[in-house]
Short mmCIF file of C-alpha atoms and ligand atoms in Angstrom, two decimals:
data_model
loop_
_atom_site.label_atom_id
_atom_site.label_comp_id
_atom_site.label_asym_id
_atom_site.label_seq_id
_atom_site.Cartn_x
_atom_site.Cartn_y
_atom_site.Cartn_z
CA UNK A 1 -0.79 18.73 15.56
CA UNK A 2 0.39 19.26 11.94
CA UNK A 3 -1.36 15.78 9.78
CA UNK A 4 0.18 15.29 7.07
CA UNK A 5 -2.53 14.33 3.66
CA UNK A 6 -2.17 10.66 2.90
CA UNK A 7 -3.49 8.84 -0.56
CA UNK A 8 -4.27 5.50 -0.54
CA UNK A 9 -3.54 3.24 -4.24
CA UNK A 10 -5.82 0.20 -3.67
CA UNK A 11 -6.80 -2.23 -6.85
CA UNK A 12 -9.40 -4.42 -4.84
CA UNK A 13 -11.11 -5.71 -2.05
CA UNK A 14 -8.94 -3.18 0.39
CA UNK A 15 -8.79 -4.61 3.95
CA UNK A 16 -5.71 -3.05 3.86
CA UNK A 17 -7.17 0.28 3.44
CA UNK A 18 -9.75 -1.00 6.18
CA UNK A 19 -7.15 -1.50 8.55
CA UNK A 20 -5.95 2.16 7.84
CA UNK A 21 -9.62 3.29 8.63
CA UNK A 22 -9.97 1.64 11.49
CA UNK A 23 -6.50 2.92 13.28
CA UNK A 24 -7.18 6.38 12.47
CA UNK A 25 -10.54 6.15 13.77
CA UNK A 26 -8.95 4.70 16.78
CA UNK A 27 -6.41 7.38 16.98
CA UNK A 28 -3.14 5.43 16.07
CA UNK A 29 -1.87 7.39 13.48
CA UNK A 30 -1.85 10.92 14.72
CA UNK A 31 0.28 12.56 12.47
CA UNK A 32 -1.39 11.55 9.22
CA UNK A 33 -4.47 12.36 7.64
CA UNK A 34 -6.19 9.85 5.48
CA UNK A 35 -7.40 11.87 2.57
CA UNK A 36 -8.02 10.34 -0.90
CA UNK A 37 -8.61 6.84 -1.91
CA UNK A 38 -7.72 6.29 -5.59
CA UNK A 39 -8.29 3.13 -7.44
CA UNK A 40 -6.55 2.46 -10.69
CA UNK A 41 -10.15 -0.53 -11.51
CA UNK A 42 -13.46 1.15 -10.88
CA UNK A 43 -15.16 -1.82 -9.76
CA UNK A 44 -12.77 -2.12 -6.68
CA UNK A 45 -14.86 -2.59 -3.69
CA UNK A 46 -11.94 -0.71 -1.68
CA UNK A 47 -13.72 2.29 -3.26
CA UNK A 48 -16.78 1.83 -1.32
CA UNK A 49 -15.08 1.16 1.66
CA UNK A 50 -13.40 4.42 1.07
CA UNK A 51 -17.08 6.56 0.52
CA UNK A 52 -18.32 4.64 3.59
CA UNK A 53 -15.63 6.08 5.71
CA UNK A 54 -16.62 9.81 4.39
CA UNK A 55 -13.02 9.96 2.58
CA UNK A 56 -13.09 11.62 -1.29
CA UNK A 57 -12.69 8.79 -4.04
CA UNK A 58 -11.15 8.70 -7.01
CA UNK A 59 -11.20 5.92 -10.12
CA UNK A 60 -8.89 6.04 -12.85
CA UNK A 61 -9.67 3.36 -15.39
CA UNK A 62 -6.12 2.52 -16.28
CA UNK A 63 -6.90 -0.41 -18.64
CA UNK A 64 -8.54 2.26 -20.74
CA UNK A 65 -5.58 4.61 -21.38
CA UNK A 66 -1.66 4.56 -21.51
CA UNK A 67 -0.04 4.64 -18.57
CA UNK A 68 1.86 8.29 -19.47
CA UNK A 69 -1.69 9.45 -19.27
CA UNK A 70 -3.01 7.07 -15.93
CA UNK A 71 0.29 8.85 -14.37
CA UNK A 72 -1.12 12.16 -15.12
CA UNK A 73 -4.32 11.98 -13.98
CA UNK A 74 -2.87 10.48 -10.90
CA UNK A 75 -0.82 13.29 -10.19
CA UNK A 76 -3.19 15.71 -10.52
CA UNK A 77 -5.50 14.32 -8.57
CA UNK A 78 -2.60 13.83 -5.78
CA UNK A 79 -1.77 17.85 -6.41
CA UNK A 80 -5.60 18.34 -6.03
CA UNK A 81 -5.95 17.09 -2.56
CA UNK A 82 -2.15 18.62 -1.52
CA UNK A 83 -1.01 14.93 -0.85
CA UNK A 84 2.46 14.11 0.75
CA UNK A 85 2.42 10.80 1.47
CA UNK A 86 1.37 7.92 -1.10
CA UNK A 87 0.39 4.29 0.22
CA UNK A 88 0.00 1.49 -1.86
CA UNK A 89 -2.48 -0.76 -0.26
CA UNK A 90 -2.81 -3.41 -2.44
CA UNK A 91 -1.99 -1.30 -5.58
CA UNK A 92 -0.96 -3.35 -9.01
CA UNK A 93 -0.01 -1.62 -11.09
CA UNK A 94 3.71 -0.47 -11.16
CA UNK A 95 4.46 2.90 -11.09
CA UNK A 96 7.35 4.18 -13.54
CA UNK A 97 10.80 5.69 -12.73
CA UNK A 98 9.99 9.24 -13.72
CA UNK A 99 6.70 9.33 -11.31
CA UNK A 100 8.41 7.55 -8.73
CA UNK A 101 11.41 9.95 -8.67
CA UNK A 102 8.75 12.58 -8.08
CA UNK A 103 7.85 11.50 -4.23
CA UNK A 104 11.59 10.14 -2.56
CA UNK A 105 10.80 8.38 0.33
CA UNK A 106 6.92 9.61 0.53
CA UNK A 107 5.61 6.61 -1.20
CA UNK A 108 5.21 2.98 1.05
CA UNK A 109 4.13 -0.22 -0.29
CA UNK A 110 2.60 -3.29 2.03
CA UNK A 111 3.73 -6.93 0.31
CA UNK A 112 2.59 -10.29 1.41
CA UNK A 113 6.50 -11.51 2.33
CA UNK A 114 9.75 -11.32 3.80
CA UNK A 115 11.00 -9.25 1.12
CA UNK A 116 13.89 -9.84 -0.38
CA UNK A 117 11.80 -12.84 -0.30
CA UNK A 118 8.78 -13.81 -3.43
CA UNK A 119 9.29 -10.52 -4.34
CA UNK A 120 9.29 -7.99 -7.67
CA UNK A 121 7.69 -8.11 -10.55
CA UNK A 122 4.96 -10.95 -10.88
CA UNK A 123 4.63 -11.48 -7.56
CA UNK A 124 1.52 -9.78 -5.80
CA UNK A 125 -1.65 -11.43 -4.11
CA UNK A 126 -1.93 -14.80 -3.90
CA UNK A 127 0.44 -15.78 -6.21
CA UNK A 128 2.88 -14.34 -3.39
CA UNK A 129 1.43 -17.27 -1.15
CA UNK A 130 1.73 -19.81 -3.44
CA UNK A 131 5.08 -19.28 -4.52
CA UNK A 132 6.15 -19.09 -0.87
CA UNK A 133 4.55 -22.60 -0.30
CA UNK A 134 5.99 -23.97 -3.44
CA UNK A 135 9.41 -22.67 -1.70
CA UNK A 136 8.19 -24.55 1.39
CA UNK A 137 9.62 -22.17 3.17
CA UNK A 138 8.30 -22.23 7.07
CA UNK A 139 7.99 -18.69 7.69
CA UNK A 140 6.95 -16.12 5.73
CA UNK A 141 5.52 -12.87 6.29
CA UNK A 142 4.54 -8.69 5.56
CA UNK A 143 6.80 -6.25 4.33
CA UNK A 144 6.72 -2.35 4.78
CA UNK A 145 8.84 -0.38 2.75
CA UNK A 146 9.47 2.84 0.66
CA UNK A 147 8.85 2.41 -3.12
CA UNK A 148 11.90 3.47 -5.61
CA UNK A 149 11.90 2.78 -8.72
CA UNK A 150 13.02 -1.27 -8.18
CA UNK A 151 9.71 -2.99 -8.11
CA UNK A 152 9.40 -4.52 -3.96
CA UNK A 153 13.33 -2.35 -4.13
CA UNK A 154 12.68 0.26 -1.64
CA UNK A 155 14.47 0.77 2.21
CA UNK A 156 12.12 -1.39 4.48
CA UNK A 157 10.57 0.03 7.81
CA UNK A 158 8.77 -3.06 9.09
CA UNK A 159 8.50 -6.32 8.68
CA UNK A 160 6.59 -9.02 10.79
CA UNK A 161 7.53 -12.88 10.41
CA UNK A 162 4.15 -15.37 10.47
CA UNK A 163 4.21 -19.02 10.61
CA UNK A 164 3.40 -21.56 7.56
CA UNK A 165 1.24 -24.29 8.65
CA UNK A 166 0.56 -27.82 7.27
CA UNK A 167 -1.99 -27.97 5.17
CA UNK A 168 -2.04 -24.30 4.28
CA UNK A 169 -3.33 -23.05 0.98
CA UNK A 170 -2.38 -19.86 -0.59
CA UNK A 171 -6.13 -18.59 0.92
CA UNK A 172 -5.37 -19.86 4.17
CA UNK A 173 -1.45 -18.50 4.41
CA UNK A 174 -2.93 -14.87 2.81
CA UNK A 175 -5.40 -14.67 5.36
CA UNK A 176 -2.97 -15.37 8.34
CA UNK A 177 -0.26 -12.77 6.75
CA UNK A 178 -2.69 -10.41 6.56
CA UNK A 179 -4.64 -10.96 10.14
CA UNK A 180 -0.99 -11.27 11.82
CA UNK A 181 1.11 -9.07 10.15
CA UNK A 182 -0.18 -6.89 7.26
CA UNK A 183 -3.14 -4.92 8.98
CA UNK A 184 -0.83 -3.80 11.72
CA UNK A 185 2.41 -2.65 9.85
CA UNK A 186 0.75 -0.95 7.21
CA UNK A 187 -0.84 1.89 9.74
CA UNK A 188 2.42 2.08 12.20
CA UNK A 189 4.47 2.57 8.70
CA UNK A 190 1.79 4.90 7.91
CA UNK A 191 2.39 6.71 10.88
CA UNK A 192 6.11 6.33 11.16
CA UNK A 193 6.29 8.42 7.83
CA UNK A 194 4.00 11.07 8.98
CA UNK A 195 6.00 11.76 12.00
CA UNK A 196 9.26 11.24 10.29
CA UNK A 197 8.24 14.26 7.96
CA UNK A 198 6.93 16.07 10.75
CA UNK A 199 9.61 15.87 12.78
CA UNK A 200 12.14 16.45 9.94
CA UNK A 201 9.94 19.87 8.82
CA UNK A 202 12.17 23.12 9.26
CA UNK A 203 9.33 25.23 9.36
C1 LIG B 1 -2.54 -7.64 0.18
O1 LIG B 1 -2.19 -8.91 0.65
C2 LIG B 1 -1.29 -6.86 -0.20
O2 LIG B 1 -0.20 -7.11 0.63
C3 LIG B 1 -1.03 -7.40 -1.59
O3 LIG B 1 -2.32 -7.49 -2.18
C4 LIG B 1 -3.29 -7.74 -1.14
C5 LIG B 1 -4.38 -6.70 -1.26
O4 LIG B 1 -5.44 -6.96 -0.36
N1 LIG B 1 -0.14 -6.57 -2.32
C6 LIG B 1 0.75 -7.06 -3.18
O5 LIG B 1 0.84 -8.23 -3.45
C7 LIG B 1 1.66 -6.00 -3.81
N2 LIG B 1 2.77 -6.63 -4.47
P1 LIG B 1 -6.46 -5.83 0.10
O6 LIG B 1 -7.01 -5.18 -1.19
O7 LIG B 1 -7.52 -6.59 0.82
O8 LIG B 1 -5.74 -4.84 0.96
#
């Protein structure tokens, strides 16, 4: 079967990229091939998780350049490894117009809500969490969706609703989201983009 090459943005810790591991070890996402992980902060322990899984890393130290030149060096590290499908797993820094215009509907993004939701610029990590429980809303949730040039803007493909509880802290509310929700969305909208291109490909 055809796989298409997958890179994976990540910024920190990476469970999310974890989660990604694990299903394709397991065989869940069959049309995709995890190829590259890229990290924008080289101290991001997602890196290592990425090295321990025997995929090819890649830092960019973005804090040390402008971001006309991070783009750059991003793309030609995405051209290097013949990537067609972008995930942002935990990725955050925002990517402009112009790049993002370059990959319709091959780029995905997870985020810690219902979007539209604690959403856009500002809101990533836990500050996601806390704003939801400064809300006080009573369900919140993951998000799946393409990324267009509208920071958290993009067509959704999943989305998975989890329970607030009493007494939760942003910690305890981000480590639900992402037990319940996040670690399974982001590899079936990993896969669901795979296949889509797969089954859309006219040669
Ligand atoms: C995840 O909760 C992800 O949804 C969020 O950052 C965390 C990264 O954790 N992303 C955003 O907030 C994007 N706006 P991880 O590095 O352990 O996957």
């Amino acid at each position: 079967m055809l796989k298409r090459k997958v890179a994976v943005l990540v910024s920190g810790g990476g469970t999310n990229l974890q989660a990604l591991i694990d299903r394709q070890q397991a065989g869940e996402i069959p049309h995709g091939q995890l190829t590259v992980v890229i990290s924008d902060n080289p101290q991001a322990y997602a890196l290592q998780r990425g090295e321990k899984a025997g995929l090819a890393v890649a830092a960019i130290p973005r804090r040390q350049m402008t971001p006309e030149q991070f783009e750059a060096e991003l793309q030609a590290i995405l051209e290097k490894y013949c990537i067609e499908v972008i995930v942002l797993a935990g990725f955050l820094s925002i990517l402009s117009a112009d790049f993002v215009r370059k990959w319709p509907e091959r780029i995905i993004n997870i985020h810690p809500s219902l979007i539209p939701s604690f959403c856009g610029k500002g809101f990533y990590g836990l500050r996601v969490h806390q704003a939801a429980l400064d809300y006080g809303v009573k369900v919140t949730g993951a998000t799946v969706h393409y990324v267009n040039e509208i920071p958290d803007g993009g067509k959704i493909l999943l989305q998975k609703a989890v329970a607030v509880l009493p007494g939760d802290t942003p910690e305890t509310l981000q480590k639900r989201v992402m037990e319940e929700a996040e670690w399974q969305l982001l590899p079936q909208g990993v896969e669901m983009v795979c296949a889509n291109l797969s089954a859309n490909r006219t040669v």
